C-alpha cells in the first residue's frame, strides 16, 4: 500500500522574548509530508498580539494565517506532529473560526492552539490520523523543547543538520528530526 502524502499538522513552539525561558509562542503549522531541500512551503496559523489602533498602549489578539517556509529559523524551536490533514478547506475554515478572547490576561496563544485543536477534533472533517489530547500534546511539546535545550540544540554547538527543525512525531511516538 502506498504511503500517505497528506499534509501534516504540527504544534510549533517559538522562542519568545522576556524573562521566562519557558514561555513560548505557540502556533499550528500545516505542511507537506515530504519537505524539499531548501525548505518547503506551508502555513502558520496562530493568535498574535498587535497594537490596538483605537487605544494607544493597548494590544488586541488577532488571528493570522500566513504562508511560510518550513526550514529552521532562529525563533522556531521545534514542532510536534499531531495529525494528517484530510480536508484542507475545512481545516482553514475551522481555524479561522476559533474565537479570540480580548482583555483577559489568562488568555494567550497557547490557549488559542488548545482551542484550535479541540475545534479541529470537533469538526470531524479536517483531520485523519491524529492525536488531539491536549494534556499529552502540551507535555510532549514542553518536554521535547527542554530536552533540545539540554542537548544544546539552540546555542550553535554540536553537529545539528543545518536548516532542520527538531520534530517529534506524536503519531508514531518518536523523534523524526533531531
PDB file of C-alpha atoms in Angstrom:
ATOM      1  CA  UNK A   1       0.000   0.000   0.000  1.00  0.00           C
ATOM      2  CA  UNK A   2       1.463   3.421  -0.924  1.00  0.00           C
ATOM      3  CA  UNK A   3       2.428   5.807   1.852  1.00  0.00           C
ATOM      4  CA  UNK A   4       0.081   8.686   2.566  1.00  0.00           C
ATOM      5  CA  UNK A   5       1.236  12.038   1.234  1.00  0.00           C
ATOM      6  CA  UNK A   6      -1.328  14.147   3.081  1.00  0.00           C
ATOM      7  CA  UNK A   7      -0.317  17.449   4.646  1.00  0.00           C
ATOM      8  CA  UNK A   8       0.680  17.247   8.283  1.00  0.00           C
ATOM      9  CA  UNK A   9      -0.434  19.336  11.267  1.00  0.00           C
ATOM     10  CA  UNK A  10       2.196  20.388  13.775  1.00  0.00           C
ATOM     11  CA  UNK A  11       2.081  22.257  17.049  1.00  0.00           C
ATOM     12  CA  UNK A  12       5.040  24.636  16.828  1.00  0.00           C
ATOM     13  CA  UNK A  13       6.855  26.337  19.676  1.00  0.00           C
ATOM     14  CA  UNK A  14       8.753  29.543  19.038  1.00  0.00           C
ATOM     15  CA  UNK A  15      11.196  31.441  21.234  1.00  0.00           C
ATOM     16  CA  UNK A  16       9.610  34.496  22.775  1.00  0.00           C
ATOM     17  CA  UNK A  17      11.350  37.468  24.323  1.00  0.00           C
ATOM     18  CA  UNK A  18      11.026  38.117  28.009  1.00  0.00           C
ATOM     19  CA  UNK A  19      12.343  36.854  31.272  1.00  0.00           C
ATOM     20  CA  UNK A  20      10.677  33.450  31.366  1.00  0.00           C
ATOM     21  CA  UNK A  21      12.766  30.983  29.305  1.00  0.00           C
ATOM     22  CA  UNK A  22       9.888  28.504  29.392  1.00  0.00           C
ATOM     23  CA  UNK A  23       7.425  30.954  27.823  1.00  0.00           C
ATOM     24  CA  UNK A  24       6.892  30.016  24.205  1.00  0.00           C
ATOM     25  CA  UNK A  25       4.818  31.368  21.381  1.00  0.00           C
ATOM     26  CA  UNK A  26       2.503  28.542  20.270  1.00  0.00           C
ATOM     27  CA  UNK A  27       1.203  28.102  16.734  1.00  0.00           C
ATOM     28  CA  UNK A  28      -0.118  25.490  14.338  1.00  0.00           C
ATOM     29  CA  UNK A  29       1.884  24.744  11.204  1.00  0.00           C
ATOM     30  CA  UNK A  30       0.485  22.779   8.266  1.00  0.00           C
ATOM     31  CA  UNK A  31       2.872  21.483   5.644  1.00  0.00           C
ATOM     32  CA  UNK A  32       3.625  18.624   3.272  1.00  0.00           C
ATOM     33  CA  UNK A  33       4.766  15.217   4.478  1.00  0.00           C
ATOM     34  CA  UNK A  34       7.899  15.414   2.345  1.00  0.00           C
ATOM     35  CA  UNK A  35       9.819  18.639   2.777  1.00  0.00           C
ATOM     36  CA  UNK A  36      12.185  19.581  -0.024  1.00  0.00           C
ATOM     37  CA  UNK A  37      15.771  20.688   0.187  1.00  0.00           C
ATOM     38  CA  UNK A  38      15.938  24.420   0.809  1.00  0.00           C
ATOM     39  CA  UNK A  39      12.630  24.423   2.631  1.00  0.00           C
ATOM     40  CA  UNK A  40       9.142  23.609   1.528  1.00  0.00           C
ATOM     41  CA  UNK A  41       6.250  25.978   1.996  1.00  0.00           C
ATOM     42  CA  UNK A  42       3.401  25.600   4.424  1.00  0.00           C
ATOM     43  CA  UNK A  43       1.110  27.713   6.580  1.00  0.00           C
ATOM     44  CA  UNK A  44       1.327  29.025  10.121  1.00  0.00           C
ATOM     45  CA  UNK A  45      -1.947  29.635  11.948  1.00  0.00           C
ATOM     46  CA  UNK A  46      -1.865  31.454  15.277  1.00  0.00           C
ATOM     47  CA  UNK A  47      -3.153  34.174  17.545  1.00  0.00           C
ATOM     48  CA  UNK A  48      -0.817  37.112  17.983  1.00  0.00           C
ATOM     49  CA  UNK A  49      -0.999  40.431  19.736  1.00  0.00           C
ATOM     50  CA  UNK A  50      -0.935  43.639  17.720  1.00  0.00           C
ATOM     51  CA  UNK A  51      -1.247  47.258  18.816  1.00  0.00           C
ATOM     52  CA  UNK A  52      -4.871  48.303  19.171  1.00  0.00           C
ATOM     53  CA  UNK A  53      -5.382  51.142  16.681  1.00  0.00           C
ATOM     54  CA  UNK A  54      -8.238  52.535  18.766  1.00  0.00           C
ATOM     55  CA  UNK A  55      -6.399  52.623  22.135  1.00  0.00           C
ATOM     56  CA  UNK A  56      -2.827  53.858  22.494  1.00  0.00           C
ATOM     57  CA  UNK A  57      -0.677  51.490  24.534  1.00  0.00           C
ATOM     58  CA  UNK A  58      -3.140  48.593  24.327  1.00  0.00           C
ATOM     59  CA  UNK A  59      -2.905  45.365  22.367  1.00  0.00           C
ATOM     60  CA  UNK A  60      -5.504  43.114  20.798  1.00  0.00           C
ATOM     61  CA  UNK A  61      -5.392  39.482  19.767  1.00  0.00           C
ATOM     62  CA  UNK A  62      -5.661  38.836  16.041  1.00  0.00           C
ATOM     63  CA  UNK A  63      -5.786  35.626  14.034  1.00  0.00           C
ATOM     64  CA  UNK A  64      -3.114  35.168  11.407  1.00  0.00           C
ATOM     65  CA  UNK A  65      -2.837  32.600   8.619  1.00  0.00           C
ATOM     66  CA  UNK A  66       0.455  33.108   6.840  1.00  0.00           C
ATOM     67  CA  UNK A  67       2.308  31.167   4.161  1.00  0.00           C
ATOM     68  CA  UNK A  68       5.813  30.375   5.437  1.00  0.00           C
ATOM     69  CA  UNK A  69       8.904  28.385   4.554  1.00  0.00           C
ATOM     70  CA  UNK A  70       9.296  25.292   6.690  1.00  0.00           C
ATOM     71  CA  UNK A  71      13.046  25.393   7.260  1.00  0.00           C
ATOM     72  CA  UNK A  72      14.608  26.262  10.605  1.00  0.00           C
ATOM     73  CA  UNK A  73      14.514  29.860  11.794  1.00  0.00           C
ATOM     74  CA  UNK A  74      16.132  31.369  14.881  1.00  0.00           C
ATOM     75  CA  UNK A  75      12.767  31.604  16.566  1.00  0.00           C
ATOM     76  CA  UNK A  76      11.267  28.180  15.707  1.00  0.00           C
ATOM     77  CA  UNK A  77      12.428  25.874  18.481  1.00  0.00           C
ATOM     78  CA  UNK A  78      10.609  22.718  17.424  1.00  0.00           C
ATOM     79  CA  UNK A  79       7.366  21.142  16.394  1.00  0.00           C
ATOM     80  CA  UNK A  80       5.177  18.220  17.341  1.00  0.00           C
ATOM     81  CA  UNK A  81       3.424  16.292  14.562  1.00  0.00           C
ATOM     82  CA  UNK A  82      -0.148  15.671  15.747  1.00  0.00           C
ATOM     83  CA  UNK A  83      -2.254  14.856  12.672  1.00  0.00           C
ATOM     84  CA  UNK A  84      -2.709  14.222   8.975  1.00  0.00           C
ATOM     85  CA  UNK A  85      -4.978  16.571   7.036  1.00  0.00           C
ATOM     86  CA  UNK A  86      -7.936  15.053   5.199  1.00  0.00           C
ATOM     87  CA  UNK A  87      -9.763  18.249   4.208  1.00  0.00           C
ATOM     88  CA  UNK A  88      -7.590  21.344   3.854  1.00  0.00           C
ATOM     89  CA  UNK A  89     -10.504  23.678   3.074  1.00  0.00           C
ATOM     90  CA  UNK A  90     -12.369  22.602   6.205  1.00  0.00           C
ATOM     91  CA  UNK A  91      -9.198  22.912   8.282  1.00  0.00           C
ATOM     92  CA  UNK A  92      -8.682  26.535   7.178  1.00  0.00           C
ATOM     93  CA  UNK A  93     -12.347  27.357   7.830  1.00  0.00           C
ATOM     94  CA  UNK A  94     -12.289  25.765  11.279  1.00  0.00           C
ATOM     95  CA  UNK A  95      -9.086  27.510  12.363  1.00  0.00           C
ATOM     96  CA  UNK A  96     -10.327  30.902  11.167  1.00  0.00           C
ATOM     97  CA  UNK A  97     -13.454  30.477  13.320  1.00  0.00           C
ATOM     98  CA  UNK A  98     -11.627  29.773  16.613  1.00  0.00           C
ATOM     99  CA  UNK A  99     -12.628  32.627  18.941  1.00  0.00           C
ATOM    100  CA  UNK A 100     -10.165  35.244  20.100  1.00  0.00           C
ATOM    101  CA  UNK A 101     -10.552  36.487  23.668  1.00  0.00           C
ATOM    102  CA  UNK A 102      -9.707  40.110  24.390  1.00  0.00           C
ATOM    103  CA  UNK A 103      -8.918  41.786  27.717  1.00  0.00           C
ATOM    104  CA  UNK A 104      -8.344  38.532  29.628  1.00  0.00           C
ATOM    105  CA  UNK A 105      -4.767  38.230  30.917  1.00  0.00           C
ATOM    106  CA  UNK A 106      -5.114  34.446  31.298  1.00  0.00           C
ATOM    107  CA  UNK A 107      -5.866  34.001  27.584  1.00  0.00           C
ATOM    108  CA  UNK A 108      -2.895  33.649  25.213  1.00  0.00           C
ATOM    109  CA  UNK A 109      -1.570  31.970  22.066  1.00  0.00           C
ATOM    110  CA  UNK A 110      -1.237  28.618  23.856  1.00  0.00           C
ATOM    111  CA  UNK A 111      -4.923  28.694  24.813  1.00  0.00           C
ATOM    112  CA  UNK A 112      -5.769  29.515  21.199  1.00  0.00           C
ATOM    113  CA  UNK A 113      -3.801  26.456  19.985  1.00  0.00           C
ATOM    114  CA  UNK A 114      -5.536  24.263  22.577  1.00  0.00           C
ATOM    115  CA  UNK A 115      -8.941  25.559  21.442  1.00  0.00           C
ATOM    116  CA  UNK A 116      -7.975  25.231  17.766  1.00  0.00           C
ATOM    117  CA  UNK A 117      -7.063  21.563  18.223  1.00  0.00           C
ATOM    118  CA  UNK A 118     -10.360  20.948  20.030  1.00  0.00           C
ATOM    119  CA  UNK A 119     -12.215  22.678  17.160  1.00  0.00           C
ATOM    120  CA  UNK A 120     -10.421  20.544  14.558  1.00  0.00           C
ATOM    121  CA  UNK A 121     -11.350  17.420  16.512  1.00  0.00           C
ATOM    122  CA  UNK A 122     -14.959  18.569  16.804  1.00  0.00           C
ATOM    123  CA  UNK A 123     -15.420  19.382  13.107  1.00  0.00           C
ATOM    124  CA  UNK A 124     -14.881  15.666  12.274  1.00  0.00           C
ATOM    125  CA  UNK A 125     -13.718  16.584   8.729  1.00  0.00           C
ATOM    126  CA  UNK A 126     -10.298  18.249   8.870  1.00  0.00           C
ATOM    127  CA  UNK A 127      -8.143  15.519  10.362  1.00  0.00           C
ATOM    128  CA  UNK A 128      -7.435  11.884   9.633  1.00  0.00           C
ATOM    129  CA  UNK A 129      -4.957  10.010  11.823  1.00  0.00           C
ATOM    130  CA  UNK A 130      -4.430  12.242  14.828  1.00  0.00           C
ATOM    131  CA  UNK A 131      -3.571  12.753  18.474  1.00  0.00           C
ATOM    132  CA  UNK A 132      -5.634  15.617  19.892  1.00  0.00           C
ATOM    133  CA  UNK A 133      -5.348  15.008  23.639  1.00  0.00           C
ATOM    134  CA  UNK A 134      -4.176  18.426  24.836  1.00  0.00           C
ATOM    135  CA  UNK A 135      -2.550  17.150  28.021  1.00  0.00           C
ATOM    136  CA  UNK A 136      -0.358  14.768  26.006  1.00  0.00           C
ATOM    137  CA  UNK A 137       0.478  17.402  23.376  1.00  0.00           C
ATOM    138  CA  UNK A 138       1.413  20.016  25.967  1.00  0.00           C
ATOM    139  CA  UNK A 139       3.575  17.616  27.994  1.00  0.00           C
ATOM    140  CA  UNK A 140       5.396  16.260  24.947  1.00  0.00           C
ATOM    141  CA  UNK A 141       5.946  19.739  23.471  1.00  0.00           C
ATOM    142  CA  UNK A 142       7.376  21.259  26.655  1.00  0.00           C
ATOM    143  CA  UNK A 143       9.485  18.196  27.438  1.00  0.00           C
ATOM    144  CA  UNK A 144      10.800  17.946  23.899  1.00  0.00           C
ATOM    145  CA  UNK A 145      11.917  21.577  23.705  1.00  0.00           C
ATOM    146  CA  UNK A 146      13.536  21.318  27.142  1.00  0.00           C
ATOM    147  CA  UNK A 147      15.447  18.183  26.025  1.00  0.00           C
ATOM    148  CA  UNK A 148      16.663  20.053  22.946  1.00  0.00           C
ATOM    149  CA  UNK A 149      17.881  22.867  25.210  1.00  0.00           C
ATOM    150  CA  UNK A 150      19.742  20.377  27.405  1.00  0.00           C
ATOM    151  CA  UNK A 151      21.338  18.934  24.245  1.00  0.00           C
ATOM    152  CA  UNK A 152      22.418  22.495  23.336  1.00  0.00           C
ATOM    153  CA  UNK A 153      20.474  22.395  20.075  1.00  0.00           C
ATOM    154  CA  UNK A 154      19.903  26.140  20.072  1.00  0.00           C
ATOM    155  CA  UNK A 155      23.303  27.548  21.010  1.00  0.00           C
ATOM    156  CA  UNK A 156      25.163  26.735  17.788  1.00  0.00           C
ATOM    157  CA  UNK A 157      27.234  23.900  19.213  1.00  0.00           C
ATOM    158  CA  UNK A 158      27.010  20.299  18.170  1.00  0.00           C
ATOM    159  CA  UNK A 159      26.562  18.704  14.779  1.00  0.00           C
ATOM    160  CA  UNK A 160      22.952  19.582  14.077  1.00  0.00           C
ATOM    161  CA  UNK A 161      21.876  19.432  10.451  1.00  0.00           C
ATOM    162  CA  UNK A 162      21.633  22.989   9.157  1.00  0.00           C
ATOM    163  CA  UNK A 163      18.132  24.156   8.345  1.00  0.00           C
ATOM    164  CA  UNK A 164      16.340  21.287  10.065  1.00  0.00           C
ATOM    165  CA  UNK A 165      13.560  21.785  12.579  1.00  0.00           C
ATOM    166  CA  UNK A 166      13.563  19.490  15.625  1.00  0.00           C
ATOM    167  CA  UNK A 167      10.407  17.413  15.201  1.00  0.00           C
ATOM    168  CA  UNK A 168       8.672  14.881  17.416  1.00  0.00           C
ATOM    169  CA  UNK A 169       6.115  12.635  15.701  1.00  0.00           C
ATOM    170  CA  UNK A 170       3.325  12.093  18.223  1.00  0.00           C
ATOM    171  CA  UNK A 171       1.529   9.740  15.825  1.00  0.00           C
ATOM    172  CA  UNK A 172       4.452   7.305  15.993  1.00  0.00           C
ATOM    173  CA  UNK A 173       5.735   8.473  19.400  1.00  0.00           C
ATOM    174  CA  UNK A 174       9.272   9.074  18.153  1.00  0.00           C
ATOM    175  CA  UNK A 175      11.591  11.853  17.161  1.00  0.00           C
ATOM    176  CA  UNK A 176      11.625  12.195  13.383  1.00  0.00           C
ATOM    177  CA  UNK A 177      14.144  15.072  13.054  1.00  0.00           C
ATOM    178  CA  UNK A 178      16.705  15.683  15.773  1.00  0.00           C
TER     179      UNK A 178
END
